[in-house]
Amino acid sequence: MEVLRFDGSYAGWRAAARSALAREIVPHGVHFLVESADAALWPAAAPVEVPLDAVSARVSQRFLELASLVACHRDEARWGLLYRALWRLTHGERHLLDLATDDDVHRLTRMAKAVKRAAHKMTAFVRFRHNGSAPGEPDEYIAWFEPEHHVVERTAPFFARRFAGMRWTILTPERSVRWDGTRLLFGPGARRASAPSADELEELWRAYYANIFNPARVNPRAMRAEMPKGYWKNLPEAQLIPHLISGAPARTAAMLEQVHATPEALPTDLEAEPGSTAADAGGPPSSPLDLPGTDPIHDPGLGTAVRRAGRVRILRPEGVTVGDGRRVLAGVASWTDPTLLYPGAFYPPAANDAESRLRHYASLYPMVEVDATYYSLPTRAMAVAWASRTPKHFVFHVKAHALMTGHPADVRRLPDWLRRQLPVDAARAGRVYGKDLPPLLLDDVWHRYLAALEPLAAARKLGAVFLQFPPWFRPSREAAAMLRDLRARLGSQLAAVEFRCGEWMAPRIAPRTLRLLESLEFAWTVVDGPQGMASSMPPTVAVTSPKLAVIRLHGRRTETWETPNAVVTERYRYLYDRGQLARTAEQVEKLLDWKGVDVHVVFNNNHGNYGTTNALELTELLADRERLSPTSSAG
């Protein structure tokens, strides 16, 4: 067996693996040895420098990303396992990673998930403590953390973004990182004693935690799953948890007793002036409109968005029409989001049921995206109601169901006829994928979905079926085949595609992506969202459908974009400013350079009234542009 030494890094393993691969060393004939003090006990081959062009085999970006995660795992067998997978991928098993039941793939996937979980725990449970400061120097903060895997390098950029204005150091047993205000500096590990044990802020932190602790929702098992006990020793609030849990029943009973008690009269000297709010008096907000946001510009609160919408003077409920008759429509994703229903946020008091809300929405906007069909299959009755409650020019874009685009579907939200026919294993799992269904059953899902939309099509109000794919839908022959299958199922129905994997627009692949969509007449969706993440898409302006171009704006809230199980309204909690909307208007004009296409702009920043406000503001900007000639003078 040949022993290849390397420095223990992912880059070092890649170089060693490239050397072994170039010399056709089989997996069981090589051992990867991390250099250490006892490395001399092992006879090792001399390093072999292999130029890049000496290795003709190529592997996918998917494997490289998987390998970079697995390299951070603690299992010493990871290097040999990675090389075995690399060997198989380059020796006749190109689609190995698609075989989830393969033993090697299963082990690698579990390792990658464990590393992601460890990185997430580090971002959640690192606690900085004040370490004083030198005269004339900024304060220093130090944290001690014990990660389950080697995730310091992967996680440090998160802290650099989150605490860019601080000078901080994170110490772990094997690695340390310091942020000096401009760059990250990595070093060796340290001892627990090197970090401060407490600071003057910890009592405040414990008081804050005790006050936000909700005794009525205590679930110790779920709490331990999210905050494993292994982390408690380094968390100042952890010492409160046993006491808070034991006292939860009594506190809950007291809360219920207070709810049912007769309220005391308000002292006359504390009564508010007519028309004032609690927030005006310096007290707690009296409604969601009074709550401040997290960012004065891009999350200023719903009240600010109400005032911005009120300043819009040009309304175009039928959209903006270009000189040659094409339409530019702006609307939002969902007109029934719970936060949009807050009193005073968007709907007037009289709009208090489904029909009146849709009628009110359609009196201001020419288009909407229906997101509910992603979670639950539509019915013909729903489509009939939508068509009857909207003016003749109104357009519904309808999102494809999760089963149609490779997402998992919640079994509880499937109709009875479908649940009864699910395979037993899929039904028990609680979530099911389209690939898990028998082909004839999936065909039936598609047939019923499209049949339910027929009333909208008959009323000429059906826009596109929106096909939004998950981050794991990567460019491949299988993915291209799935897109062709979707076109065959949709027939001549207009459809738009949105990817959540940036590989589709990598320099070498982007032209082929756009050509494929053009050949299938799928409209390309220009995505506005956070950049620099695995699921980020560049805002490429392109047209691949002869009829439609789509811009979809998700907000740019980076800290929640890829957070697992984040509440939807928090992920998209972002209000675009006027400058950003002006750049969107420029994108619209570029798309109009393609003759014959309408441009539809969907605001998916659906936190409260942020999307509805931005759609009004963008329409006003477009109506002001000389190139566009509005046909309505309303407002």
XYZ file of C-alpha atoms in Angstrom:
635
model
C 0.000 0.000 0.000
C 1.250 3.453 -0.893
C 1.103 6.145 1.802
C 0.531 9.720 0.681
C 1.239 12.425 3.235
C -0.543 15.769 3.203
C -1.221 18.636 5.610
C -4.742 17.630 6.621
C -6.452 20.349 4.601
C -8.985 19.894 1.833
C -6.602 21.519 -0.655
C -3.827 19.175 0.485
C -6.043 16.117 0.027
C -7.047 17.279 -3.473
C -3.394 17.512 -4.484
C -2.635 14.065 -3.032
C -5.749 12.550 -4.620
C -4.853 14.072 -7.985
C -1.426 12.451 -7.711
C -2.928 9.047 -6.910
C -5.521 9.343 -9.655
C -2.931 10.303 -12.265
C -0.962 7.154 -11.435
C -4.102 4.966 -11.463
C -3.694 3.868 -7.845
C -6.791 1.920 -6.843
C -8.593 2.973 -3.634
C -7.493 -0.058 -1.601
C -3.893 0.585 -2.635
C -3.451 3.992 -1.035
C -3.538 5.449 2.465
C -3.811 9.196 3.048
C -1.733 10.212 6.064
C -2.066 13.587 7.743
C 1.360 14.947 8.708
C 1.854 14.814 12.473
C 4.470 14.216 15.071
C 4.195 10.424 14.676
C 4.083 10.472 10.878
C 7.642 9.176 10.794
C 6.348 5.799 12.050
C 4.727 5.295 8.646
C 6.781 4.642 5.513
C 5.560 7.176 2.971
C 6.065 7.684 -0.726
C 7.920 10.764 -1.818
C 5.577 13.592 -2.834
C 4.709 13.487 -6.501
C 4.025 16.795 -8.209
C 1.316 16.324 -10.834
C 0.529 19.184 -13.219
C -3.146 19.948 -13.658
C -3.142 18.964 -17.307
C -1.806 15.517 -16.432
C -5.168 14.533 -14.980
C -7.762 14.311 -17.715
C -10.654 13.149 -15.480
C -13.180 15.761 -14.462
C -15.681 15.674 -11.650
C -18.758 17.786 -11.050
C -18.969 20.848 -8.863
C -21.452 18.850 -6.830
C -18.744 16.387 -5.763
C -16.260 19.160 -5.002
C -18.782 20.867 -2.727
C -19.570 17.561 -1.038
C -15.861 16.822 -0.579
C -15.163 20.256 0.903
C -17.820 19.569 3.546
C -16.736 15.999 4.291
C -13.140 17.222 4.676
C -14.292 19.098 7.781
C -15.614 15.919 9.463
C -13.702 14.280 12.307
C -13.918 10.738 10.984
C -10.358 9.714 10.060
C -11.743 7.434 7.352
C -13.104 10.396 5.406
C -10.062 10.819 3.150
C -10.095 7.221 1.933
C -13.862 7.304 1.507
C -13.616 10.484 -0.581
C -10.929 8.956 -2.766
C -13.007 5.810 -3.320
C -15.952 7.952 -4.436
C -13.639 10.008 -6.674
C -12.259 6.834 -8.232
C -15.740 5.491 -8.932
C -16.899 8.797 -10.442
C -13.946 8.828 -12.830
C -14.056 5.119 -13.688
C -17.474 4.527 -15.168
C -19.881 5.648 -12.420
C -20.461 9.275 -13.421
C -23.897 9.370 -11.818
C -22.837 7.837 -8.521
C -23.992 10.795 -6.427
C -27.551 10.321 -7.677
C -27.672 6.911 -5.954
C -28.758 7.904 -2.452
C -28.879 4.250 -1.343
C -25.237 3.571 -2.247
C -23.221 2.900 0.930
C -20.434 5.353 0.054
C -22.837 8.091 -1.016
C -24.933 7.537 2.088
C -21.908 7.845 4.397
C -20.600 10.932 2.615
C -24.021 12.588 2.706
C -24.376 11.920 6.434
C -20.928 13.375 7.064
C -21.716 16.492 5.021
C -24.976 16.996 6.925
C -23.169 16.593 10.245
C -20.648 19.272 9.230
C -23.426 21.657 8.152
C -25.187 21.037 11.458
C -21.970 21.728 13.393
C -21.434 24.968 11.489
C -25.008 26.032 12.233
C -24.556 25.260 15.932
C -21.407 27.365 15.978
C -23.221 30.391 14.531
C -25.986 29.902 17.113
C -24.029 29.155 20.294
C -20.841 31.221 20.194
C -20.973 33.777 23.033
C -18.428 36.609 23.055
C -17.165 38.004 26.343
C -15.587 41.392 26.867
C -11.817 41.174 27.370
C -11.047 44.839 28.000
C -9.039 47.091 25.719
C -5.701 48.814 25.538
C -5.595 52.632 25.792
C -6.701 54.120 22.491
C -7.629 50.712 21.085
C -11.129 49.292 20.436
C -12.657 46.808 22.861
C -11.689 43.160 22.423
C -14.141 40.244 22.682
C -13.207 36.587 23.052
C -15.354 33.472 22.748
C -14.612 29.866 23.633
C -16.324 27.169 21.584
C -15.965 23.409 21.132
C -17.239 22.478 17.657
C -18.201 18.914 16.847
C -16.231 19.069 13.598
C -13.531 21.204 11.937
C -15.789 24.109 10.977
C -13.873 27.175 12.187
C -12.674 28.167 8.685
C -16.107 27.578 7.154
C -17.954 29.573 9.802
C -15.564 32.471 10.457
C -16.802 34.587 7.474
C -20.300 34.566 9.016
C -18.974 36.216 12.174
C -16.900 38.668 10.135
C -20.086 39.835 8.391
C -22.229 39.772 11.525
C -19.738 41.528 13.826
C -17.740 43.563 11.343
C -17.436 46.530 13.728
C -16.010 44.481 16.630
C -12.532 43.147 17.305
C -13.060 39.540 18.274
C -11.371 36.160 18.654
C -12.900 32.689 18.706
C -10.825 30.050 20.472
C -11.399 26.307 20.031
C -9.293 23.328 21.106
C -7.823 22.832 17.617
C -8.082 26.148 15.786
C -8.496 29.838 16.509
C -9.582 32.809 14.427
C -9.279 36.536 15.021
C -11.005 39.431 13.255
C -8.944 42.626 13.360
C -11.573 44.733 11.631
C -10.319 44.112 8.090
C -9.294 40.460 7.777
C -9.562 37.026 9.352
C -6.402 35.616 10.944
C -6.272 31.885 11.712
C -4.019 30.208 14.252
C -3.593 27.077 16.343
C -5.986 25.903 19.023
C -6.035 27.079 22.612
C -7.064 26.054 26.132
C -10.365 26.992 27.752
C -8.481 29.003 30.365
C -7.288 31.409 27.658
C -10.811 32.826 27.277
C -12.512 34.988 29.899
C -14.994 33.060 32.030
C -17.534 35.881 32.409
C -18.083 39.590 31.858
C -20.318 42.377 33.073
C -22.883 41.813 30.297
C -23.798 38.235 31.201
C -26.301 39.197 33.888
C -28.098 41.391 31.353
C -28.094 38.523 28.856
C -29.585 36.137 31.421
C -32.246 38.684 32.349
C -33.115 39.100 28.657
C -33.330 35.322 28.124
C -35.516 34.837 31.197
C -37.912 37.529 29.994
C -38.324 36.132 26.468
C -38.731 32.555 27.727
C -42.325 31.494 27.043
C -43.449 28.963 29.693
C -46.607 28.115 27.737
C -44.577 26.659 24.866
C -41.994 24.666 26.789
C -40.932 21.456 25.058
C -37.775 20.136 26.794
C -37.199 17.444 24.201
C -37.315 19.919 21.300
C -35.172 22.351 23.296
C -32.455 19.746 23.836
C -32.578 18.796 20.156
C -32.003 22.412 19.086
C -29.643 23.267 21.974
C -27.814 20.014 22.876
C -26.605 19.803 26.464
C -23.004 19.563 25.290
C -23.114 23.280 24.507
C -24.696 24.414 27.776
C -21.435 24.761 29.716
C -20.382 27.708 27.521
C -23.778 29.460 27.379
C -24.487 31.974 30.165
C -28.251 31.490 29.820
C -28.058 27.690 30.153
C -27.841 27.784 33.947
C -31.357 29.277 33.983
C -32.976 26.538 31.894
C -33.688 23.921 34.626
C -35.253 26.601 36.838
C -37.302 28.047 33.967
C -38.576 24.603 32.943
C -39.524 23.578 36.489
C -41.365 26.866 37.008
C -43.152 26.795 33.636
C -46.446 25.181 34.830
C -46.924 27.749 37.604
C -46.065 30.664 35.302
C -48.457 29.368 32.640
C -51.280 29.072 35.188
C -50.595 32.634 36.332
C -50.687 33.875 32.740
C -54.068 32.211 32.151
C -55.446 33.623 35.384
C -54.324 37.100 34.353
C -55.973 36.742 30.936
C -59.357 35.959 32.480
C -59.108 38.578 35.231
C -61.078 41.824 35.057
C -58.730 44.550 33.806
C -57.959 47.394 36.168
C -58.986 50.911 35.225
C -56.248 53.024 33.708
C -55.175 55.927 35.967
C -56.394 59.209 34.543
C -52.915 60.672 34.375
C -51.811 57.822 32.101
C -54.685 57.986 29.639
C -53.477 58.642 26.109
C -54.570 61.630 24.107
C -57.204 60.872 21.425
C -55.561 59.510 18.267
C -52.204 58.722 19.933
C -50.643 55.270 20.145
C -48.729 53.512 22.873
C -45.586 53.943 20.792
C -46.152 57.739 20.736
C -46.255 57.724 24.533
C -43.056 55.749 24.809
C -44.839 52.533 25.755
C -45.012 49.193 23.962
C -46.414 49.234 20.423
C -50.202 48.876 20.231
C -50.288 47.204 16.795
C -47.895 45.585 14.294
C -47.786 48.895 12.416
C -46.060 50.510 15.399
C -43.348 47.856 15.699
C -39.907 49.009 14.551
C -37.997 46.860 12.092
C -34.424 45.602 12.184
C -33.033 48.075 9.624
C -34.092 51.724 9.234
C -33.789 51.524 5.430
C -34.721 47.993 4.369
C -36.833 46.864 7.334
C -38.241 50.091 8.779
C -41.558 48.602 9.927
C -45.006 48.277 8.389
C -46.039 51.781 9.384
C -43.257 53.285 7.288
C -44.300 51.144 4.326
C -47.899 52.391 4.718
C -46.676 55.972 4.521
C -44.494 55.253 1.491
C -47.422 53.651 -0.328
C -49.525 56.687 0.500
C -47.045 58.944 -1.283
C -47.511 57.109 -4.617
C -49.451 59.427 -6.904
C -49.565 57.460 -10.164
C -51.620 54.264 -10.041
C -51.874 51.835 -12.935
C -54.337 49.065 -11.979
C -54.211 47.764 -15.569
C -50.433 47.902 -15.758
C -48.177 50.095 -17.873
C -48.442 49.700 -21.638
C -45.521 50.167 -24.031
C -46.050 52.096 -27.258
C -46.363 48.903 -29.318
C -49.083 47.488 -27.043
C -47.030 45.258 -24.773
C -47.760 45.317 -21.036
C -45.512 45.681 -18.002
C -47.259 44.335 -14.903
C -46.111 44.498 -11.264
C -47.681 42.553 -8.426
C -46.863 40.385 -5.429
C -46.584 36.723 -4.510
C -49.759 35.949 -2.504
C -52.468 38.411 -1.549
C -53.371 36.516 1.661
C -50.061 36.332 3.539
C -50.931 36.498 7.279
C -48.729 39.544 7.884
C -50.449 41.374 5.020
C -53.749 40.951 6.885
C -52.623 43.003 9.895
C -55.194 45.777 10.474
C -54.131 48.922 8.640
C -51.200 47.301 6.833
C -52.860 47.027 3.424
C -56.524 46.043 3.419
C -59.306 48.424 4.508
C -61.561 47.260 7.380
C -64.349 46.328 4.936
C -62.066 43.825 3.163
C -62.499 41.133 5.797
C -63.058 37.956 3.778
C -61.438 36.138 0.860
C -63.648 37.671 -1.829
C -63.387 41.289 -0.688
C -59.610 41.035 -0.235
C -59.031 39.757 -3.745
C -61.354 42.411 -5.175
C -59.468 45.131 -3.293
C -56.075 43.799 -4.383
C -57.201 43.595 -8.034
C -58.406 47.210 -7.899
C -54.791 48.330 -7.431
C -52.653 45.714 -9.226
C -52.963 43.942 -12.584
C -51.311 40.661 -11.623
C -50.618 38.270 -8.743
C -48.647 35.097 -8.173
C -50.580 32.277 -6.493
C -48.229 30.541 -4.059
C -50.837 28.406 -2.268
C -50.783 25.896 -5.143
C -47.198 24.963 -4.222
C -48.435 23.544 -0.909
C -51.920 22.319 -1.860
C -53.238 21.215 -5.227
C -55.741 23.716 -6.694
C -59.377 22.923 -7.320
C -61.624 24.001 -10.152
C -63.911 25.808 -7.679
C -60.987 27.952 -6.508
C -60.130 28.958 -10.073
C -63.774 29.815 -10.833
C -63.895 32.072 -7.754
C -60.638 33.828 -8.659
C -61.794 34.485 -12.195
C -65.161 35.878 -11.070
C -63.674 38.272 -8.504
C -61.154 40.046 -10.753
C -61.424 42.443 -13.729
C -61.010 41.137 -17.265
C -57.408 42.372 -17.651
C -56.189 40.639 -14.469
C -53.496 37.899 -14.666
C -52.837 34.972 -12.316
C -49.431 33.306 -12.354
C -49.736 29.961 -10.571
C -46.861 28.170 -8.858
C -46.412 24.488 -9.637
C -47.044 22.056 -6.792
C -44.032 20.770 -4.856
C -44.458 17.272 -6.319
C -43.906 18.704 -9.818
C -40.552 20.386 -9.251
C -38.558 18.018 -7.040
C -39.530 19.481 -3.662
C -40.893 17.426 -0.757
C -44.654 17.692 -0.220
C -46.333 17.510 3.187
C -48.502 14.374 3.129
C -51.042 16.026 5.461
C -51.790 18.717 2.852
C -52.411 16.299 0.003
C -56.026 15.595 -1.023
C -57.636 12.394 0.211
C -57.690 10.763 -3.232
C -53.906 11.149 -3.444
C -53.078 10.134 0.130
C -54.999 6.881 -0.285
C -52.809 5.886 -3.240
C -49.397 6.789 -1.773
C -46.837 4.029 -1.316
C -46.846 2.890 2.323
C -43.268 4.030 3.033
C -43.901 7.475 1.549
C -47.110 7.937 3.520
C -45.384 7.018 6.788
C -42.467 9.378 6.131
C -44.731 12.414 6.312
C -43.082 13.972 3.266
C -43.155 12.646 -0.269
C -41.368 13.534 -3.503
C -42.748 13.267 -7.010
C -40.136 10.615 -7.809
C -41.605 8.445 -5.035
C -44.998 8.245 -6.763
C -45.904 5.531 -9.266
C -45.717 7.080 -12.767
C -49.458 6.803 -13.383
C -50.203 8.518 -10.068
C -47.850 11.399 -10.897
C -49.544 11.670 -14.303
C -52.874 11.992 -12.496
C -51.498 14.766 -10.277
C -50.475 16.740 -13.357
C -53.783 16.122 -15.120
C -55.855 17.305 -12.150
C -53.617 20.322 -11.555
C -53.954 21.590 -15.129
C -57.659 20.750 -15.272
C -58.267 22.830 -12.140
C -56.768 25.890 -13.872
C -59.002 25.627 -16.945
C -61.529 28.243 -15.698
C -58.703 30.797 -15.491
C -57.502 29.893 -18.972
C -61.061 30.137 -20.350
C -61.375 33.632 -18.839
C -57.982 34.594 -20.396
C -56.622 35.256 -16.918
C -54.117 32.421 -16.622
C -50.550 33.670 -16.959
C -47.619 31.293 -16.500
C -47.134 28.188 -14.420
C -44.128 29.070 -12.243
C -41.621 26.220 -11.973
C -39.323 26.974 -9.016
C -36.683 24.308 -8.482
C -34.848 23.423 -5.240
C -31.134 24.154 -4.634
C -30.237 20.517 -5.285
C -31.633 20.698 -8.849
C -28.280 21.096 -10.590
C -27.368 21.204 -14.281
C -27.050 17.662 -15.613
C -28.429 15.428 -18.331
C -31.066 14.217 -15.897
C -32.109 17.789 -15.098
C -32.356 18.664 -18.783
C -34.469 15.553 -19.350
C -36.771 16.612 -16.504
C -37.216 20.064 -18.058
C -38.152 18.456 -21.369
C -40.605 16.188 -19.553
C -42.192 19.213 -17.895
C -42.661 20.898 -21.254
C -44.322 17.759 -22.592
C -46.694 17.683 -19.613
C -47.527 21.392 -19.918
C -48.145 21.276 -23.653
C -48.524 24.821 -24.970
C -49.166 26.301 -21.510
C -46.978 29.340 -20.772
C -44.422 28.591 -18.040
C -41.494 30.316 -16.291
C -38.460 28.700 -14.681
C -36.571 29.840 -11.571
C -33.449 28.025 -10.401
C -31.969 28.136 -6.900
C -28.542 26.777 -7.833
C -25.974 29.180 -9.258
C -24.270 26.433 -11.281
C -26.913 26.944 -13.974
C -25.307 30.303 -14.737
C -21.651 29.350 -14.379
C -19.693 30.884 -17.316
C -19.290 27.584 -19.153
C -22.884 26.422 -18.612
C -24.952 29.633 -18.813
C -25.198 29.761 -22.639
C -26.393 26.157 -22.736
C -28.910 26.836 -19.953
C -30.463 29.725 -21.848
C -30.469 27.800 -25.152
C -32.239 24.884 -23.475
C -34.924 27.127 -21.977
C -35.331 28.930 -25.294
C -35.811 25.640 -27.125
C -38.523 24.696 -24.624
C -40.053 28.213 -24.619
C -39.738 28.419 -20.840
C -39.496 32.011 -19.640
C -36.243 32.742 -17.794
C -36.797 34.370 -14.390
C -34.457 37.231 -13.524
C -33.853 36.759 -9.798
C -33.176 39.576 -7.350
C -31.978 38.132 -4.049
C -28.971 37.762 -1.734
C -25.692 37.039 -3.510
C -22.675 34.953 -2.582
C -24.499 31.873 -1.284
C -24.919 28.344 -2.588
C -28.519 28.979 -3.645
C -27.873 32.489 -5.014
C -28.656 33.242 -8.641
C -26.971 36.106 -10.509
C -29.446 38.742 -11.774
C -28.867 37.799 -15.414
C -31.159 39.745 -17.764
C -32.274 37.409 -20.550
C -35.357 36.417 -22.533
C -36.034 32.792 -23.476
C -39.768 32.907 -24.202
C -41.355 34.643 -27.207
C -44.168 35.935 -24.999
C -42.991 36.627 -21.458
C -40.075 37.849 -19.365
C -40.205 37.624 -15.564
C -38.389 39.448 -12.767
C -38.871 38.031 -9.285
C -37.635 39.998 -6.259
C -37.078 38.177 -2.974
C -35.412 40.936 -0.951
C -31.735 40.811 0.016
C -31.799 39.691 3.630
C -28.659 37.564 3.708
C -28.809 36.443 7.345
C -32.038 34.447 6.861
C -31.782 33.399 3.193
C -30.393 29.917 3.826
C -31.370 29.496 7.485
C -32.956 26.029 7.882
C -36.681 26.133 8.703
C -36.735 29.944 8.739
C -40.201 31.486 8.866
C -41.051 32.554 5.310
C -42.005 36.092 6.263
C -38.643 36.513 8.039
C -36.631 35.151 5.103
C -38.164 37.734 2.742
C -38.398 40.598 5.247
C -36.923 43.368 3.106
C -38.207 46.688 1.718
C -36.438 47.859 -1.435
C -35.365 51.508 -1.521
C -36.094 53.851 -4.417
C -32.590 53.519 -5.843
C -32.872 49.742 -5.997
C -36.285 50.022 -7.638
C -34.809 52.389 -10.251
C -32.305 49.662 -11.166
C -35.177 47.174 -11.475
C -36.878 49.625 -13.855
C -33.674 49.616 -15.923
C -33.838 45.802 -16.057
C -37.419 46.090 -17.326
C -36.295 48.386 -20.127
C -33.521 45.975 -21.131
C -36.035 43.116 -21.300
C -38.275 45.231 -23.520
C -35.473 45.307 -26.091
C -36.693 41.822 -27.050
C -39.642 42.361 -29.344
C -42.994 40.804 -28.554
C -42.506 40.033 -24.856
C -44.523 41.329 -21.938
C -42.578 41.914 -18.716
C -44.063 40.847 -15.393
C -42.427 41.827 -12.096
C -43.296 39.804 -8.985
C -42.375 41.066 -5.522
C -41.838 38.089 -3.250
C -40.579 40.202 -0.320
C -43.840 39.292 1.330
C -43.377 40.523 4.864
C -46.491 42.531 5.647
C -46.964 45.336 3.124
C -43.380 45.520 1.867
C -44.164 43.800 -1.446
C -47.390 45.710 -2.106
C -45.650 49.014 -1.403
C -42.700 48.252 -3.678
C -45.020 47.125 -6.511
C -46.856 50.473 -6.404
C -43.571 52.399 -6.305
C -42.070 50.484 -9.225
C -45.210 51.006 -11.320
C -44.997 54.737 -10.667
C -41.332 54.749 -11.739
C -42.167 52.863 -14.942
C -45.068 55.192 -15.752
C -42.670 58.130 -15.474
C -40.214 56.671 -17.990
C -40.350 58.336 -21.405
C -40.064 55.043 -23.230
C -43.297 53.755 -21.643
C -46.694 55.201 -22.476
C -49.360 54.425 -19.827
C -52.874 53.886 -21.033
C -54.631 54.767 -17.790
C -54.758 58.061 -15.985
C -56.166 56.771 -12.713
C -54.808 58.308 -9.563
